[in-house]
Amino acid sequence: MTFVESVKTCFSKYANFEGRASRSEYWWFILFTSLITVGFEAVIDRNSFNKSSYQDMAVVMGIIVNLALFLPQIAVTTRRLHDVNKSGWWQLISFTIIGLIPLIVWLVTKGEKHYEDRGVNFSEKSTKQFNYSESFAVTSSPNSLNDNEKIIIAGFDSNGNVLRLSFFTSDPKLNNSGLVLGRDSANCDLHIADQSISRKHARIYRNNHQIWIEDMGSTNGILVNGKKINSGECALLSTTGSLSIGGIELTLGRG
């Protein structure tokens, strides 16, 4: 996650104490808040030598800035601790001073992939656990499609957030613009907020009663069941197995 993505994510999850935060999300945001605090104090100090009114303003503005940044800092720290299987309440040990040592160790520790504690809804009636090696039960060949069959693409982004795109093979959009996967939240049917994903990474469309995937000139490419699809090329999309978009692993299945 980049500096800008981290700041956007933390403010969009302003008071969200659920889920997990990667090291990059946490430390980029800590850098951001540190720069804001130091820069703000430097500007105020420069203009407050002989003017008490500036000093009063510095106190008021300092309180406002600190309050604005306090909650998202606590929230992202909580999510970072969740990423190493610790409760957010462990932040309180920082008040013991010596407790800062294990706290910092946890905050710099890389979190593992936590797929086991997240459910993805693969059907309209139930939620089930899955991992990348899971296969879906089918009664026909992978690319043999009915006219109104439901296809599901699901997985997790680099922060452990659920990714899911479901569509019917009869969807008119598949015959026109197709379904776009990428980092551009405004123009993609499946938005994946990850640095390894291009703004418009791939397009899924239908042709001759088959589902195809096209690499839209991405930087980091596509793998379908381990087979590389070169930039600008297209290939049949298997309706079972795995799909790698940049550095993100997704699972293919039928609903």
PDB file of N, CA and C in Angstrom, residues 151-186:
ATOM      1  N   ILE A 151     -21.609 -17.204 -12.053  1.00  0.00           N
ATOM      2  CA  ILE A 151     -20.171 -17.356 -11.869  1.00  0.00           C
ATOM      3  C   ILE A 151     -19.739 -16.467 -10.701  1.00  0.00           C
ATOM      4  N   ILE A 152     -18.862 -16.988  -9.869  1.00  0.00           N
ATOM      5  CA  ILE A 152     -18.379 -16.239  -8.709  1.00  0.00           C
ATOM      6  C   ILE A 152     -16.856 -16.181  -8.724  1.00  0.00           C
ATOM      7  N   ILE A 153     -16.331 -14.969  -8.526  1.00  0.00           N
ATOM      8  CA  ILE A 153     -14.896 -14.754  -8.368  1.00  0.00           C
ATOM      9  C   ILE A 153     -14.712 -14.157  -6.978  1.00  0.00           C
ATOM     10  N   ALA A 154     -13.940 -14.812  -6.125  1.00  0.00           N
ATOM     11  CA  ALA A 154     -13.836 -14.355  -4.736  1.00  0.00           C
ATOM     12  C   ALA A 154     -12.434 -14.566  -4.193  1.00  0.00           C
ATOM     13  N   GLY A 155     -12.107 -13.783  -3.181  1.00  0.00           N
ATOM     14  CA  GLY A 155     -10.807 -13.900  -2.544  1.00  0.00           C
ATOM     15  C   GLY A 155     -10.625 -12.788  -1.524  1.00  0.00           C
ATOM     16  N   PHE A 156      -9.360 -12.417  -1.285  1.00  0.00           N
ATOM     17  CA  PHE A 156      -9.048 -11.382  -0.315  1.00  0.00           C
ATOM     18  C   PHE A 156      -7.980 -10.464  -0.883  1.00  0.00           C
ATOM     19  N   ASP A 157      -8.041  -9.175  -0.506  1.00  0.00           N
ATOM     20  CA  ASP A 157      -6.982  -8.278  -0.915  1.00  0.00           C
ATOM     21  C   ASP A 157      -5.804  -8.397   0.073  1.00  0.00           C
ATOM     22  N   SER A 158      -4.779  -7.580  -0.118  1.00  0.00           N
ATOM     23  CA  SER A 158      -3.572  -7.701   0.701  1.00  0.00           C
ATOM     24  C   SER A 158      -3.790  -7.325   2.156  1.00  0.00           C
ATOM     25  N   ASN A 159      -4.935  -6.678   2.451  1.00  0.00           N
ATOM     26  CA  ASN A 159      -5.259  -6.329   3.827  1.00  0.00           C
ATOM     27  C   ASN A 159      -6.235  -7.309   4.460  1.00  0.00           C
ATOM     28  N   GLY A 160      -6.573  -8.375   3.733  1.00  0.00           N
ATOM     29  CA  GLY A 160      -7.491  -9.366   4.258  1.00  0.00           C
ATOM     30  C   GLY A 160      -8.956  -9.038   4.052  1.00  0.00           C
ATOM     31  N   ASN A 161      -9.252  -7.977   3.303  1.00  0.00           N
ATOM     32  CA  ASN A 161     -10.645  -7.625   3.032  1.00  0.00           C
ATOM     33  C   ASN A 161     -11.221  -8.530   1.946  1.00  0.00           C
ATOM     34  N   VAL A 162     -12.485  -8.888   2.091  1.00  0.00           N
ATOM     35  CA  VAL A 162     -13.126  -9.798   1.148  1.00  0.00           C
ATOM     36  C   VAL A 162     -13.343  -9.130  -0.206  1.00  0.00           C
ATOM     37  N   LEU A 163     -12.992  -9.852  -1.259  1.00  0.00           N
ATOM     38  CA  LEU A 163     -13.261  -9.434  -2.638  1.00  0.00           C
ATOM     39  C   LEU A 163     -14.257 -10.421  -3.225  1.00  0.00           C
ATOM     40  N   ARG A 164     -15.289  -9.928  -3.897  1.00  0.00           N
ATOM     41  CA  ARG A 164     -16.283 -10.837  -4.473  1.00  0.00           C
ATOM     42  C   ARG A 164     -16.963 -10.188  -5.669  1.00  0.00           C
ATOM     43  N   LEU A 165     -16.996 -10.915  -6.767  1.00  0.00           N
ATOM     44  CA  LEU A 165     -17.721 -10.497  -7.962  1.00  0.00           C
ATOM     45  C   LEU A 165     -18.544 -11.677  -8.440  1.00  0.00           C
ATOM     46  N   SER A 166     -19.845 -11.494  -8.549  1.00  0.00           N
ATOM     47  CA  SER A 166     -20.709 -12.557  -9.064  1.00  0.00           C
ATOM     48  C   SER A 166     -21.515 -12.011 -10.238  1.00  0.00           C
ATOM     49  N   PHE A 167     -21.732 -12.856 -11.223  1.00  0.00           N
ATOM     50  CA  PHE A 167     -22.491 -12.422 -12.394  1.00  0.00           C
ATOM     51  C   PHE A 167     -23.097 -13.646 -13.074  1.00  0.00           C
ATOM     52  N   PHE A 168     -24.152 -13.420 -13.830  1.00  0.00           N
ATOM     53  CA  PHE A 168     -24.783 -14.477 -14.615  1.00  0.00           C
ATOM     54  C   PHE A 168     -24.234 -14.436 -16.040  1.00  0.00           C
ATOM     55  N   THR A 169     -24.110 -15.595 -16.633  1.00  0.00           N
ATOM     56  CA  THR A 169     -23.556 -15.662 -17.991  1.00  0.00           C
ATOM     57  C   THR A 169     -24.451 -14.970 -19.012  1.00  0.00           C
ATOM     58  N   SER A 170     -25.708 -14.707 -18.629  1.00  0.00           N
ATOM     59  CA  SER A 170     -26.638 -14.018 -19.528  1.00  0.00           C
ATOM     60  C   SER A 170     -26.584 -12.500 -19.369  1.00  0.00           C
ATOM     61  N   ASP A 171     -25.712 -12.013 -18.475  1.00  0.00           N
ATOM     62  CA  ASP A 171     -25.611 -10.574 -18.227  1.00  0.00           C
ATOM     63  C   ASP A 171     -25.265  -9.848 -19.532  1.00  0.00           C
ATOM     64  N   PRO A 172     -26.117  -8.905 -19.990  1.00  0.00           N
ATOM     65  CA  PRO A 172     -25.858  -8.188 -21.245  1.00  0.00           C
ATOM     66  C   PRO A 172     -24.533  -7.432 -21.255  1.00  0.00           C
ATOM     67  N   LYS A 173     -24.069  -7.056 -20.090  1.00  0.00           N
ATOM     68  CA  LYS A 173     -22.823  -6.300 -20.023  1.00  0.00           C
ATOM     69  C   LYS A 173     -21.637  -7.125 -20.517  1.00  0.00           C
ATOM     70  N   LEU A 174     -21.727  -8.450 -20.375  1.00  0.00           N
ATOM     71  CA  LEU A 174     -20.644  -9.315 -20.845  1.00  0.00           C
ATOM     72  C   LEU A 174     -20.484  -9.256 -22.359  1.00  0.00           C
ATOM     73  N   ASN A 175     -21.568  -8.952 -23.058  1.00  0.00           N
ATOM     74  CA  ASN A 175     -21.524  -8.879 -24.517  1.00  0.00           C
ATOM     75  C   ASN A 175     -21.147  -7.493 -25.023  1.00  0.00           C
ATOM     76  N   ASN A 176     -21.074  -6.533 -24.122  1.00  0.00           N
ATOM     77  CA  ASN A 176     -20.762  -5.164 -24.513  1.00  0.00           C
ATOM     78  C   ASN A 176     -19.410  -4.736 -23.943  1.00  0.00           C
ATOM     79  N   SER A 177     -19.439  -3.940 -22.890  1.00  0.00           N
ATOM     80  CA  SER A 177     -18.183  -3.436 -22.318  1.00  0.00           C
ATOM     81  C   SER A 177     -17.453  -4.473 -21.491  1.00  0.00           C
ATOM     82  N   GLY A 178     -18.190  -5.500 -21.022  1.00  0.00           N
ATOM     83  CA  GLY A 178     -17.577  -6.507 -20.167  1.00  0.00           C
ATOM     84  C   GLY A 178     -17.499  -6.034 -18.719  1.00  0.00           C
ATOM     85  N   LEU A 179     -16.993  -6.906 -17.854  1.00  0.00           N
ATOM     86  CA  LEU A 179     -16.815  -6.593 -16.440  1.00  0.00           C
ATOM     87  C   LEU A 179     -15.333  -6.305 -16.199  1.00  0.00           C
ATOM     88  N   VAL A 180     -15.039  -5.146 -15.655  1.00  0.00           N
ATOM     89  CA  VAL A 180     -13.656  -4.695 -15.500  1.00  0.00           C
ATOM     90  C   VAL A 180     -13.182  -4.896 -14.065  1.00  0.00           C
ATOM     91  N   LEU A 181     -11.968  -5.418 -13.931  1.00  0.00           N
ATOM     92  CA  LEU A 181     -11.325  -5.611 -12.629  1.00  0.00           C
ATOM     93  C   LEU A 181     -10.128  -4.686 -12.556  1.00  0.00           C
ATOM     94  N   GLY A 182      -9.999  -3.927 -11.465  1.00  0.00           N
ATOM     95  CA  GLY A 182      -8.862  -3.030 -11.363  1.00  0.00           C
ATOM     96  C   GLY A 182      -8.900  -2.153 -10.139  1.00  0.00           C
ATOM     97  N   ARG A 183      -7.984  -1.190 -10.107  1.00  0.00           N
ATOM     98  CA  ARG A 183      -7.810  -0.323  -8.944  1.00  0.00           C
ATOM     99  C   ARG A 183      -8.676   0.937  -9.006  1.00  0.00           C
ATOM    100  N   ASP A 184      -9.234   1.215 -10.180  1.00  0.00           N
ATOM    101  CA  ASP A 184     -10.068   2.413 -10.365  1.00  0.00           C
ATOM    102  C   ASP A 184     -11.461   2.139  -9.802  1.00  0.00           C
ATOM    103  N   SER A 185     -11.735   2.655  -8.619  1.00  0.00           N
ATOM    104  CA  SER A 185     -13.006   2.360  -7.944  1.00  0.00           C
ATOM    105  C   SER A 185     -14.205   2.903  -8.693  1.00  0.00           C
ATOM    106  N   ALA A 186     -14.012   3.970  -9.482  1.00  0.00           N
ATOM    107  CA  ALA A 186     -15.137   4.598 -10.179  1.00  0.00           C
ATOM    108  C   ALA A 186     -15.542   3.836 -11.444  1.00  0.00           C
TER     109      ALA A 186
END
